[in-house]
Coordinates of N, CA, C and O in Angstrom, one line a residue:
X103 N -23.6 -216.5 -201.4 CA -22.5 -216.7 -202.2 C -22.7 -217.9 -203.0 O -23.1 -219.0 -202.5
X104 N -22.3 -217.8 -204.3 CA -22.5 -219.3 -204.7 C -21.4 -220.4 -204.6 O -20.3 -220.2 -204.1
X105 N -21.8 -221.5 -205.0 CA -20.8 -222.3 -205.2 C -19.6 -222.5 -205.8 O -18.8 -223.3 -205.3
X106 N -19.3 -221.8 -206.7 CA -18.3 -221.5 -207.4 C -17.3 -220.4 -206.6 O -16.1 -220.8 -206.3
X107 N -17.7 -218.9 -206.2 CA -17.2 -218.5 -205.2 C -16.7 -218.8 -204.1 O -15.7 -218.3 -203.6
X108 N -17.5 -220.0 -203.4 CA -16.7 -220.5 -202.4 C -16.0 -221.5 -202.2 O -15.5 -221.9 -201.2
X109 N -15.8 -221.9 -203.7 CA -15.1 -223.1 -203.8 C -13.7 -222.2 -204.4 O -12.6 -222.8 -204.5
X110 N -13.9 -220.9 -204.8 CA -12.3 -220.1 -205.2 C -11.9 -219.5 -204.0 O -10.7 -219.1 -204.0
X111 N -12.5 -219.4 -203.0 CA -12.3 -218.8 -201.4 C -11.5 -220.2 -201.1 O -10.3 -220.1 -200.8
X112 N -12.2 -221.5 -201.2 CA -10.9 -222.5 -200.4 C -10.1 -223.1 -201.1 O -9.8 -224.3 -201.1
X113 N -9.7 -222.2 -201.7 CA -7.9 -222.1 -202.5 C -7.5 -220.9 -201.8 O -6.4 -220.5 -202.2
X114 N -7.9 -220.4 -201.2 CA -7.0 -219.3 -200.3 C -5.5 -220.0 -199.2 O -4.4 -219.5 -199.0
X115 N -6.0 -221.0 -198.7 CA -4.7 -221.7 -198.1 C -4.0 -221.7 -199.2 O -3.0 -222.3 -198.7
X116 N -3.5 -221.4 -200.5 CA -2.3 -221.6 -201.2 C -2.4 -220.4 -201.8 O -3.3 -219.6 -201.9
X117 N -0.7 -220.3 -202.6 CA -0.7 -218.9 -203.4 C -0.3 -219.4 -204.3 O 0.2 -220.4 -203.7
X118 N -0.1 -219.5 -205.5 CA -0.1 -220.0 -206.7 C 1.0 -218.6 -207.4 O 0.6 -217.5 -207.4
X119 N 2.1 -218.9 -207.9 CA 3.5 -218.8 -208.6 C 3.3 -219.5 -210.0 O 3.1 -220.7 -210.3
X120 N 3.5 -218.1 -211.0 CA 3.8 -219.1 -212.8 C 5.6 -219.2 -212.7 O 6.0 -218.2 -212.1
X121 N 6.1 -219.7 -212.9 CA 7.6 -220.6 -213.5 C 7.7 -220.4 -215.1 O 9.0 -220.3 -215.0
X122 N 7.6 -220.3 -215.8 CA 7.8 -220.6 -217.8 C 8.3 -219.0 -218.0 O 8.0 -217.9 -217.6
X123 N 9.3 -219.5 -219.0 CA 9.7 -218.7 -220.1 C 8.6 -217.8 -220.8 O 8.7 -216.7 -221.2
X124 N 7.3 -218.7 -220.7 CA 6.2 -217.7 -221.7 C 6.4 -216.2 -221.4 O 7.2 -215.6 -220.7
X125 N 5.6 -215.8 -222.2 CA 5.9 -214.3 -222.1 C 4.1 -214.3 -221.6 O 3.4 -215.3 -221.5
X126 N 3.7 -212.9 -221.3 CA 2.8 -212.8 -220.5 C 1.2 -212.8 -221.5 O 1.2 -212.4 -222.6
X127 N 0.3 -213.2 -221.0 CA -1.4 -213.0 -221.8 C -1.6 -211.7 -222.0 O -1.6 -210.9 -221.1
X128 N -1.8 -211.5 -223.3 CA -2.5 -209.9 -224.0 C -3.4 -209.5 -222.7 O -3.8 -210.3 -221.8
X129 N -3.7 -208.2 -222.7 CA -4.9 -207.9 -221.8 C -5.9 -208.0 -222.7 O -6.6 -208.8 -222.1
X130 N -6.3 -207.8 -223.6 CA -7.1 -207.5 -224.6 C -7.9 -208.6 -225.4 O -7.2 -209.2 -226.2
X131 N -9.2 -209.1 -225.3 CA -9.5 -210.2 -226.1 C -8.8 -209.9 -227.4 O -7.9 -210.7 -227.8
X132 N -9.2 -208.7 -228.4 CA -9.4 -208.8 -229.5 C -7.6 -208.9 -229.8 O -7.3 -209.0 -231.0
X133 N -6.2 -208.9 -228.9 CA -5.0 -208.8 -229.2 C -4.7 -209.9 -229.9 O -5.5 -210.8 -229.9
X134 N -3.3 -210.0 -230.7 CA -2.7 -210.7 -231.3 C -2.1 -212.1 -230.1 O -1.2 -211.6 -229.5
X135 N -2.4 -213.3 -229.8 CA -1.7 -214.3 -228.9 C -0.6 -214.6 -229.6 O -0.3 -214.9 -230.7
X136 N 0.5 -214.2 -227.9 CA 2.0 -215.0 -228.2 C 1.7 -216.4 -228.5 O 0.6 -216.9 -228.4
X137 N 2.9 -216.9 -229.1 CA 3.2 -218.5 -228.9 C 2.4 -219.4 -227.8 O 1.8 -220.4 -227.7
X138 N 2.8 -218.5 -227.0 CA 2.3 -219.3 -225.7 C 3.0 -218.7 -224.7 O 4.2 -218.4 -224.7
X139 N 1.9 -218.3 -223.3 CA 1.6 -217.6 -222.2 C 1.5 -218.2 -221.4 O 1.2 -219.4 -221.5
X140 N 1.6 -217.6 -219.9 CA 1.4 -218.4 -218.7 C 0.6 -217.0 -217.6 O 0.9 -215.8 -217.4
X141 N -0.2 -217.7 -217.1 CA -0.4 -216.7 -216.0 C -1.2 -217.3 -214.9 O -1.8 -218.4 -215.0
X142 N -1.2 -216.5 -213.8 CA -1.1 -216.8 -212.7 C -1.7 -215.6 -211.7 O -1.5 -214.4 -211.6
X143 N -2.9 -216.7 -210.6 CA -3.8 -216.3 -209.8 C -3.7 -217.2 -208.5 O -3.1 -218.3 -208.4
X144 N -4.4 -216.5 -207.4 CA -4.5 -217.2 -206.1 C -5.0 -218.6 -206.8 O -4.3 -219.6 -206.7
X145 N -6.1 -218.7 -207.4 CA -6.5 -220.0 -207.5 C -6.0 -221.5 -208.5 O -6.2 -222.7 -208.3
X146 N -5.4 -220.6 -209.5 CA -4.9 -221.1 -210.6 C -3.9 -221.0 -211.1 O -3.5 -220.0 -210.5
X147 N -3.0 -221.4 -211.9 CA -1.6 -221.4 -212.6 C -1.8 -222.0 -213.9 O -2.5 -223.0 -213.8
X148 N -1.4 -221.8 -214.9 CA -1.8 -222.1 -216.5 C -0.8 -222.0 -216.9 O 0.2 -221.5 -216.4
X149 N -0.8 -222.8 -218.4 CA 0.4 -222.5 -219.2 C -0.1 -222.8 -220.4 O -0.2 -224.0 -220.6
X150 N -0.5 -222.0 -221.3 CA -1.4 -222.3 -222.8 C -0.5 -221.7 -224.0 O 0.3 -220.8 -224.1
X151 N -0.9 -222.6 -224.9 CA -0.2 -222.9 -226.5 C -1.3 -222.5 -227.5 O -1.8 -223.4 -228.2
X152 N -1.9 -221.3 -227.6 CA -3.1 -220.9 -227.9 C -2.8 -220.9 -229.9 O -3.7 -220.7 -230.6
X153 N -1.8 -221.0 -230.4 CA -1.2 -221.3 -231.8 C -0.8 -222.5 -231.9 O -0.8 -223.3 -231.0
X154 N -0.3 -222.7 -233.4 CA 0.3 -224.2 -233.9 C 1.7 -224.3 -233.9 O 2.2 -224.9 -234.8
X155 N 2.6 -223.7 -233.0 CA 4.1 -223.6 -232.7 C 4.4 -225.0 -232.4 O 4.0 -225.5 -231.3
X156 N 5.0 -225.4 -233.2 CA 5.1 -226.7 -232.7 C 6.7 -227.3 -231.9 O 7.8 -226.8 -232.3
X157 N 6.8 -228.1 -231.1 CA 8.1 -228.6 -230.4 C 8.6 -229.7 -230.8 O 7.9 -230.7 -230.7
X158 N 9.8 -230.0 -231.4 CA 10.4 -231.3 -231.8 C 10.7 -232.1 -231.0 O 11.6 -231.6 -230.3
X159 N 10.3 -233.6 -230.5 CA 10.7 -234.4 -229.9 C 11.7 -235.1 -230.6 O 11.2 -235.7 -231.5
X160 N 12.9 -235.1 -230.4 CA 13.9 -236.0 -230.6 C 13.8 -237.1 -229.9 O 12.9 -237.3 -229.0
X161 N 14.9 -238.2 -230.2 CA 14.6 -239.8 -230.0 C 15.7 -239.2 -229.0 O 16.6 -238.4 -229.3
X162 N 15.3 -240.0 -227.3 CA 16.5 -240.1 -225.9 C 15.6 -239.2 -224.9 O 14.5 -239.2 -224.4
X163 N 16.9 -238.0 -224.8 CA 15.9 -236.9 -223.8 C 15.2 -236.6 -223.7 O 14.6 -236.4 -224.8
X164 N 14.2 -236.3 -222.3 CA 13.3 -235.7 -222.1 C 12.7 -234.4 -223.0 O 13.7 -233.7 -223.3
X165 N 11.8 -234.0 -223.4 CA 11.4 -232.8 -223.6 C 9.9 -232.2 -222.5 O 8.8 -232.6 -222.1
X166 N 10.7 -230.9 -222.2 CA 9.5 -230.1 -221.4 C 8.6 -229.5 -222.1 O 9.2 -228.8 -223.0
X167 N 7.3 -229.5 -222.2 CA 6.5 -228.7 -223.1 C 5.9 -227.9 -222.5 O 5.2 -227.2 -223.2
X168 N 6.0 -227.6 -221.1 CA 5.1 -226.5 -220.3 C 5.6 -226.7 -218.8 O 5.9 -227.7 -218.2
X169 N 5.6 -225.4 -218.4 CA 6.0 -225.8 -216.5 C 5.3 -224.5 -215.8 O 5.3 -223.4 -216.3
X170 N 4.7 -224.8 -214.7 CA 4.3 -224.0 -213.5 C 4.6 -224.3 -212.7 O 4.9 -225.5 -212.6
X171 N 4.6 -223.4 -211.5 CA 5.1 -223.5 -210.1 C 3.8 -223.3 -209.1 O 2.8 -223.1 -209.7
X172 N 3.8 -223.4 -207.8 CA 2.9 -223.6 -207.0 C 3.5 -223.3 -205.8 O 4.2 -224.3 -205.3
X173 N 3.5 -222.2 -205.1 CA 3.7 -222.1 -203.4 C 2.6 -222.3 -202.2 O 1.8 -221.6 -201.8
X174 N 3.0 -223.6 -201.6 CA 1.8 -224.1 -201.4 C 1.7 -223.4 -199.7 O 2.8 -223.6 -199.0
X175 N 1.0 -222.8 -199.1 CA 1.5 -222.7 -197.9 C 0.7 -223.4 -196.7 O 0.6 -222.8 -195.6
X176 N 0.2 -224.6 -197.1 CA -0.2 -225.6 -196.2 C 0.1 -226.8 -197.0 O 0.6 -226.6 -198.1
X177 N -0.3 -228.2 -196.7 CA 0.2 -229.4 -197.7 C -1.1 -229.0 -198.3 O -1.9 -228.4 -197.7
X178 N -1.4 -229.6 -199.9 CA -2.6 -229.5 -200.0 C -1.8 -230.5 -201.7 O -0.7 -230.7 -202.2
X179 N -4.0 -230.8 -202.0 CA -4.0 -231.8 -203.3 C -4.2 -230.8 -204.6 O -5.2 -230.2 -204.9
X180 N -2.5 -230.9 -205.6 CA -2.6 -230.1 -206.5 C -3.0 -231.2 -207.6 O -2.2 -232.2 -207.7
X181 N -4.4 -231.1 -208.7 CA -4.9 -231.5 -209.5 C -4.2 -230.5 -211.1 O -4.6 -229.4 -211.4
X182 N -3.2 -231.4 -211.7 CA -2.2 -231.1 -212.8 C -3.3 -231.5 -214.1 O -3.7 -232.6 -213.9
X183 N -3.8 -231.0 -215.4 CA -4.5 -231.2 -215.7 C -3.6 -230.9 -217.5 O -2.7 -230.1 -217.5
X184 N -3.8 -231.5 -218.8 CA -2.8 -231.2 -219.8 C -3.5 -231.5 -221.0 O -4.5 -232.2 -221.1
X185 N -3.1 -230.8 -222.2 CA -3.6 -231.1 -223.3 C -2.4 -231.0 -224.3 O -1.4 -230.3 -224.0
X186 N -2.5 -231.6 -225.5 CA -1.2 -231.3 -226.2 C -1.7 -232.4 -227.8 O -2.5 -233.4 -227.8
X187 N -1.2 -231.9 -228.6 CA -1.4 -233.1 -229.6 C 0.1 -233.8 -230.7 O 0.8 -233.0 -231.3
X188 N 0.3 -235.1 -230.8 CA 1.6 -235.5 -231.1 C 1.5 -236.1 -232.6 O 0.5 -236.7 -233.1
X189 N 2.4 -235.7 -233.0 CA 2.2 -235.8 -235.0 C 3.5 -236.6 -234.9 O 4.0 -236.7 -233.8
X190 N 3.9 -237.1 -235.8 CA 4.9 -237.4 -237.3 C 4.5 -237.0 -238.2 O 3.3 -237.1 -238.5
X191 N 5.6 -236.3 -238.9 CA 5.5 -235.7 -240.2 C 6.2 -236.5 -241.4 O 5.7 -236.6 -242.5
X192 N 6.5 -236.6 -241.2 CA 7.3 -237.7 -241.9 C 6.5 -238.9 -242.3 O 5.6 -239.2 -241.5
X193 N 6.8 -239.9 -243.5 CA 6.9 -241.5 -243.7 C 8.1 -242.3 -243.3 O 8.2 -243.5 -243.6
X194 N 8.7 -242.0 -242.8 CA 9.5 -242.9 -242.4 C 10.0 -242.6 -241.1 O 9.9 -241.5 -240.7
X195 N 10.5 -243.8 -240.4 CA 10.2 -243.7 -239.0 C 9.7 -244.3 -238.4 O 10.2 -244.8 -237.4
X196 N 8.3 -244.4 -238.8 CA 7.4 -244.8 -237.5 C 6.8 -246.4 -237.9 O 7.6 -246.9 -238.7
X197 N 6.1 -246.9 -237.7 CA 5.7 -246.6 -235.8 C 6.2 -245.7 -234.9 O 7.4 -246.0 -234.9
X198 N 6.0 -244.7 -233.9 CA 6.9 -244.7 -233.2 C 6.0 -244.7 -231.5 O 4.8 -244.9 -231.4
X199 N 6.9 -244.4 -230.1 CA 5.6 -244.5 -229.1 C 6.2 -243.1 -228.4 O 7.3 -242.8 -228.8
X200 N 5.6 -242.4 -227.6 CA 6.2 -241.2 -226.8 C 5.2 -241.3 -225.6 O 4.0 -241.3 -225.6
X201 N 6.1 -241.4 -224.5 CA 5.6 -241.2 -223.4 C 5.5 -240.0 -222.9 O 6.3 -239.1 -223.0
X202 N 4.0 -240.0 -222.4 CA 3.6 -238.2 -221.8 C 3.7 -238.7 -219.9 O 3.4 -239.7 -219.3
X203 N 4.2 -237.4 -219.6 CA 4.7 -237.6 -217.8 C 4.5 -236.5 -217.5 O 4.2 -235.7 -218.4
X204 N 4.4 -235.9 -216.5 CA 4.4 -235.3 -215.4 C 5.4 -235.1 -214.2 O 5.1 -235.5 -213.1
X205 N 6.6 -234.3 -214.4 CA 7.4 -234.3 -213.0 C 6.8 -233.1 -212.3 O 6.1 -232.2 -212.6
X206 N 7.7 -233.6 -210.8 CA 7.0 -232.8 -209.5 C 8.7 -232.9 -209.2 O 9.4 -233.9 -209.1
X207 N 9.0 -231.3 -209.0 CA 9.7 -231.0 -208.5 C 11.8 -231.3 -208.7 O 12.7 -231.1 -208.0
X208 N 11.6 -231.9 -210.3 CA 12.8 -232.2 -210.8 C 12.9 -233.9 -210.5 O 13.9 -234.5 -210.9
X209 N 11.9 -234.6 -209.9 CA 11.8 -235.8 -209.7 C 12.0 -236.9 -210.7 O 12.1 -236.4 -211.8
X210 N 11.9 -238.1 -210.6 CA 11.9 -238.9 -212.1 C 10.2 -238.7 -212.2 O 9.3 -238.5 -211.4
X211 N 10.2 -238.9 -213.9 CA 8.7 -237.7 -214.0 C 7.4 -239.4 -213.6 O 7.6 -240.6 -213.1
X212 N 6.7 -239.0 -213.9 CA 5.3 -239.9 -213.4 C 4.5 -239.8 -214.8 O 3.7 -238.9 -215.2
X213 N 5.0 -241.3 -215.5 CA 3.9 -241.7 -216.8 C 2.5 -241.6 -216.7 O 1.9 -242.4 -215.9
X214 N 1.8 -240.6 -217.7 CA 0.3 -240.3 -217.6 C -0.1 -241.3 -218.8 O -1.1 -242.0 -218.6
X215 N 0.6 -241.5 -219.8 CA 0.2 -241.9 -220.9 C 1.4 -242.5 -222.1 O 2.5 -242.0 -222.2
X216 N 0.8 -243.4 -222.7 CA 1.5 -244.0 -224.0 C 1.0 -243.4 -224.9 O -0.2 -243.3 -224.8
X217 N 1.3 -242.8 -225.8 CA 1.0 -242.1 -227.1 C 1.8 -242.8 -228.3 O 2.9 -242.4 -228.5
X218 N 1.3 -244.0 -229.5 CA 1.6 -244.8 -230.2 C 1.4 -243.7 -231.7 O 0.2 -243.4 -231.9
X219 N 2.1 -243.2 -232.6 CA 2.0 -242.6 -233.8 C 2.4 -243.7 -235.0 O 3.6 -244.1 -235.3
X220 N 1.3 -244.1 -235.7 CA 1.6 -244.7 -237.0 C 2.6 -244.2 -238.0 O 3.8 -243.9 -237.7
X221 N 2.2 -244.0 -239.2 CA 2.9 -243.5 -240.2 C 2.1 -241.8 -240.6 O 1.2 -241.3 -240.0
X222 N 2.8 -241.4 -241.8 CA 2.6 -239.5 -241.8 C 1.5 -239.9 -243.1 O 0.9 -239.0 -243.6
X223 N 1.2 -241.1 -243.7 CA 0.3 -241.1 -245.1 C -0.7 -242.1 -244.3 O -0.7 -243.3 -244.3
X224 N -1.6 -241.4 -243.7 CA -3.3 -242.2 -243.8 C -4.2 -241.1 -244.8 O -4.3 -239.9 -244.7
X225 N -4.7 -242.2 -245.8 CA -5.7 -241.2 -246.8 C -6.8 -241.1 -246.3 O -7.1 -241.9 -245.5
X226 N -7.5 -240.2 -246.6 CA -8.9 -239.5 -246.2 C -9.5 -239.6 -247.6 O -9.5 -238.5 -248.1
X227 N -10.2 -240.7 -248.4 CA -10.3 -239.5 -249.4 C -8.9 -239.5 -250.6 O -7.9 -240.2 -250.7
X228 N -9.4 -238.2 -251.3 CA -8.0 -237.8 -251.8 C -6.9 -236.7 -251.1 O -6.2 -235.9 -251.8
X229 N -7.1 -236.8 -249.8 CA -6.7 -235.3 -249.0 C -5.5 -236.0 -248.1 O -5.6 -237.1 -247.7
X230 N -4.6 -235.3 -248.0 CA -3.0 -235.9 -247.4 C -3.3 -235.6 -245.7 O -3.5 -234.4 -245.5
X231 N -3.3 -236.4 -244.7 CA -3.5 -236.5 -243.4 C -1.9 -237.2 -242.2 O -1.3 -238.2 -242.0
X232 N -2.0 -235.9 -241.6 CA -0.4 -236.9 -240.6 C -1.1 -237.6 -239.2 O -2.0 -237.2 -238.5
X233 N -0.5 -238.4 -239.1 CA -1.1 -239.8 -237.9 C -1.0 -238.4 -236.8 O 0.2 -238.1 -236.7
X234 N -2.1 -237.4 -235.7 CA -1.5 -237.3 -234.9 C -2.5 -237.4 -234.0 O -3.6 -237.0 -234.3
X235 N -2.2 -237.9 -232.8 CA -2.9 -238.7 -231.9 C -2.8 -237.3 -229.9 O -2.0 -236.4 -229.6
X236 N -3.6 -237.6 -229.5 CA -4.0 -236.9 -228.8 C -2.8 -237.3 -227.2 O -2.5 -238.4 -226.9
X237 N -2.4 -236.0 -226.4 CA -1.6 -236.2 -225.1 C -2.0 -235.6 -224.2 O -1.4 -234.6 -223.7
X238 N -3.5 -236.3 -223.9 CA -4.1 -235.4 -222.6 C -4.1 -236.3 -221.3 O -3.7 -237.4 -221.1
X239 N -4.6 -235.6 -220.5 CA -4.3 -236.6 -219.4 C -4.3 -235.6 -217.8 O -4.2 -234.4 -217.7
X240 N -4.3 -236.2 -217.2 CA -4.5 -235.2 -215.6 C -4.2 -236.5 -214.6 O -4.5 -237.7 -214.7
X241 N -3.7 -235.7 -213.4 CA -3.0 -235.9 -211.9 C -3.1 -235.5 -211.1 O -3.0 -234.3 -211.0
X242 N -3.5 -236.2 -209.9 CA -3.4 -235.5 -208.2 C -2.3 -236.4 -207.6 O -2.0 -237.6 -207.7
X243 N -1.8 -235.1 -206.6 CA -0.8 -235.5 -206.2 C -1.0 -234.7 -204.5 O -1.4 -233.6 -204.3
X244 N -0.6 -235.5 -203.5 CA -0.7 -234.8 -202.2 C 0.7 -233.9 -202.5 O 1.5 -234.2 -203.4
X245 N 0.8 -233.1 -201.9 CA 2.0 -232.1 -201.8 C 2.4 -231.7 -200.6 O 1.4 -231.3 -200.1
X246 N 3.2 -231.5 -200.0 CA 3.5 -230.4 -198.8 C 3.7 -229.1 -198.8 O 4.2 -228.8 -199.9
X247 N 3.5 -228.3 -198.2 CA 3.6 -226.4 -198.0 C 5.5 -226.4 -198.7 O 6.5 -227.0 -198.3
X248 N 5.2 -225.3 -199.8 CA 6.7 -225.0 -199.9 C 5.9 -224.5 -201.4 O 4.8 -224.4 -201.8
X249 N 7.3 -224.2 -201.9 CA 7.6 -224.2 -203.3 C 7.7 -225.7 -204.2 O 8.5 -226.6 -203.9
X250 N 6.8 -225.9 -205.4 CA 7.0 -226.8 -206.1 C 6.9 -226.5 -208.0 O 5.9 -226.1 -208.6
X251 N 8.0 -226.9 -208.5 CA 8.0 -227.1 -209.8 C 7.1 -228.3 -210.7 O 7.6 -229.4 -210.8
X252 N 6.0 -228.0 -211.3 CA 5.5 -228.9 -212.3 C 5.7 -228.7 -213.9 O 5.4 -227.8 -214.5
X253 N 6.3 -229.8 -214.3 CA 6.6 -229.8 -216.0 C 6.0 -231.1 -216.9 O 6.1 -232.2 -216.5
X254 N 5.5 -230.8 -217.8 CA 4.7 -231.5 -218.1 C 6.0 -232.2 -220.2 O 6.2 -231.5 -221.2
X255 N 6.3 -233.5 -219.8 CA 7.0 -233.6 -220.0 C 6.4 -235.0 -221.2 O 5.4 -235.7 -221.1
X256 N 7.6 -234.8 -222.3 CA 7.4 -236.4 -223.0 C 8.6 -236.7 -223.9 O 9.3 -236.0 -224.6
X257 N 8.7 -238.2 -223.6 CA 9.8 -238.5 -224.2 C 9.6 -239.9 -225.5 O 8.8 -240.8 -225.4
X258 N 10.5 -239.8 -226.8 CA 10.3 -240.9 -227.4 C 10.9 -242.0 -226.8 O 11.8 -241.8 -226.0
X259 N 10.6 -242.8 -227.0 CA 11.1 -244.0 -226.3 C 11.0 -245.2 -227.8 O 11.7 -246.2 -227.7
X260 N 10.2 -244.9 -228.8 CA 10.5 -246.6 -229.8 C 10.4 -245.6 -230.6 O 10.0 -244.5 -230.3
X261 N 10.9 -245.9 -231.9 CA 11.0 -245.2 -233.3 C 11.7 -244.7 -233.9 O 12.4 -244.0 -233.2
X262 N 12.0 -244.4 -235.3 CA 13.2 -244.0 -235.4 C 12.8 -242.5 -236.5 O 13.8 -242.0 -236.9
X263 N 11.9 -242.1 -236.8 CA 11.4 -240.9 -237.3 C 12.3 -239.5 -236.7 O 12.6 -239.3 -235.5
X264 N 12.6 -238.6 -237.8 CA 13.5 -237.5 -237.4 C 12.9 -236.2 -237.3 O 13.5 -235.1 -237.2
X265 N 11.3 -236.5 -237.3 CA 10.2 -235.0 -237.5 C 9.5 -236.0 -236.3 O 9.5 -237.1 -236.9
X266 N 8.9 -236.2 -235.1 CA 8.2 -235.6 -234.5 C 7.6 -234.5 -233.5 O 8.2 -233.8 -232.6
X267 N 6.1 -234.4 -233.8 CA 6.3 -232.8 -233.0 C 4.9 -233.0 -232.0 O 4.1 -233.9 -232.2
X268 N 4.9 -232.1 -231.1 CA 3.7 -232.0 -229.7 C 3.5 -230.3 -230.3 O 4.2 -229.3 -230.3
X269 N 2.2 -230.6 -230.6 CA 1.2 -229.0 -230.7 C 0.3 -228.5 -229.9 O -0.6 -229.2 -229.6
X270 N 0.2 -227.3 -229.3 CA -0.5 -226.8 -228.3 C 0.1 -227.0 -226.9 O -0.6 -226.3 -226.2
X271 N 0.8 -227.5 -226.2 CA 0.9 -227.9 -224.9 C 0.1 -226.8 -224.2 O 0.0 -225.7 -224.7
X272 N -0.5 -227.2 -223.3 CA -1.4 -226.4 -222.2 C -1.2 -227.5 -221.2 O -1.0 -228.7 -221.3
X273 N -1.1 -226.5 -220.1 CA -1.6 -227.5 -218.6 C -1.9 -226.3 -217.8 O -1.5 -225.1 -217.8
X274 N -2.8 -227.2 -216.9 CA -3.3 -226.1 -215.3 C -2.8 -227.3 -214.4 O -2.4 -228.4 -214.6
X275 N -3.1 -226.4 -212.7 CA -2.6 -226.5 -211.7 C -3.5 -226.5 -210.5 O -3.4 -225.6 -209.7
X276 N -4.2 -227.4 -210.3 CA -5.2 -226.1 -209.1 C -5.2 -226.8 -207.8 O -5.4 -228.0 -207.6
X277 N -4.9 -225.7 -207.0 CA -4.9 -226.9 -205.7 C -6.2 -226.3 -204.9 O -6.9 -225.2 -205.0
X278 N -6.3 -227.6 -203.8 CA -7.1 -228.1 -203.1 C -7.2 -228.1 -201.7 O -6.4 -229.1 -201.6
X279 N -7.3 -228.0 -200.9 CA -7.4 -228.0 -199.5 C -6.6 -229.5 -199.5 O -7.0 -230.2 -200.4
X280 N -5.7 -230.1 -198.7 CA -5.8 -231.7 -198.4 C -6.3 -232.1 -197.7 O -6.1 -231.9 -196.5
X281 N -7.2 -233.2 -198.3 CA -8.2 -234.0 -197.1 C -7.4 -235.1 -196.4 O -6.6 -235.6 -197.2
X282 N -7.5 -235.5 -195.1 CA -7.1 -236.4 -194.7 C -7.2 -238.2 -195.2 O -8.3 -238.8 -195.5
X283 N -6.0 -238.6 -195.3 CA -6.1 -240.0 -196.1 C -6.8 -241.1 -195.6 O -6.7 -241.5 -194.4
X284 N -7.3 -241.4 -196.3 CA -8.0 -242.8 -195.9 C -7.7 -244.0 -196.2 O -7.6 -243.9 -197.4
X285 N -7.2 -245.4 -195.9 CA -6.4 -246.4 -196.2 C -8.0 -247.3 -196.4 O -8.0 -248.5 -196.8

């Protein structure tokens, strides 16, 4: 058996649950992709933004850009993994900053990243270009056996811009056997 095989055999201690509104993955390579889909395996849990649908971050609340679930049925280390890209559209507004997070389970969420957006006019050339800066980032987290909610979350926090947006959100999930801690 190879290594890859036996490394999807010890994710069998857990069963893996999708959570999201997405609607489900085409069967079909050559099909038309929703907005964005979520699906879900013994080993894995996903949630992909495979278009340019984009989500408005407003200035205050939270925004969710993606969530999966995870039923863990022993404690084990789920490795939360994310991609996403954040624009202003707009010239006015910015500077602005948006924090990208990670909640576990409706908790207060857990900052992965600062994401800083200049202004919507950097020239290239003579070609019109919007500041948008990258919201990737990944997490392990020990867990206990149960049901757990992950949302992969970002909020503005400085700026006063009335267009910004996060494109693609994607995140995975994958858990791990838990190894015993070491101090």
């Amino acid at each position: 058996m190879n290594s890859l095989k036996a490394g999807l055999f010890a994710f069998a201690a857990a069963s893996l649950t999708i959570s999201a509104t997405a609607s489900a993955h085409p069967g079909h390579a050559d099909a038309e992709l929703p907005d964005s889909y979520a699906i879900s395996t013994p080993q894995i849990a996903f949630y992909n933004t495979p278009n340019r649908k984009h989500v408005l971050i407003n200035k205050g609340d939270p925004v969710t850009l993606g969530k999966v679930a995870v039923d863990l049925k022993t404690a084990s280390n789920v490795l939360v993994q994310f991609t996403s890209g954040l624009a202003t559209v707009t010239p006015e507004g910015c500077p602005c900053s948006v924090r990208v997070s990670i909640q576990f389970d409706g908790q207060d969420p857990i900052v992965i990243k600062r994401v800083n957006l200049g202004t919507a006019k950097t020239m290239i050339g003579d070609k019109y270009q919007v500041d948008r800066q990258s919201a990737d980032g990944s997490f392990v987290l020990p867990l206990p056996a149960g049901h757990h909610e992950i949302s992969l979350v970002v909020q503005r926090i400085e700026g006063d811009s009335e267009v910004l947006h996060a494109f693609y959100p994607n995140m995975q999930a994958l858990v791990f056997p838990a190894a015993p801690h070491k101090h």
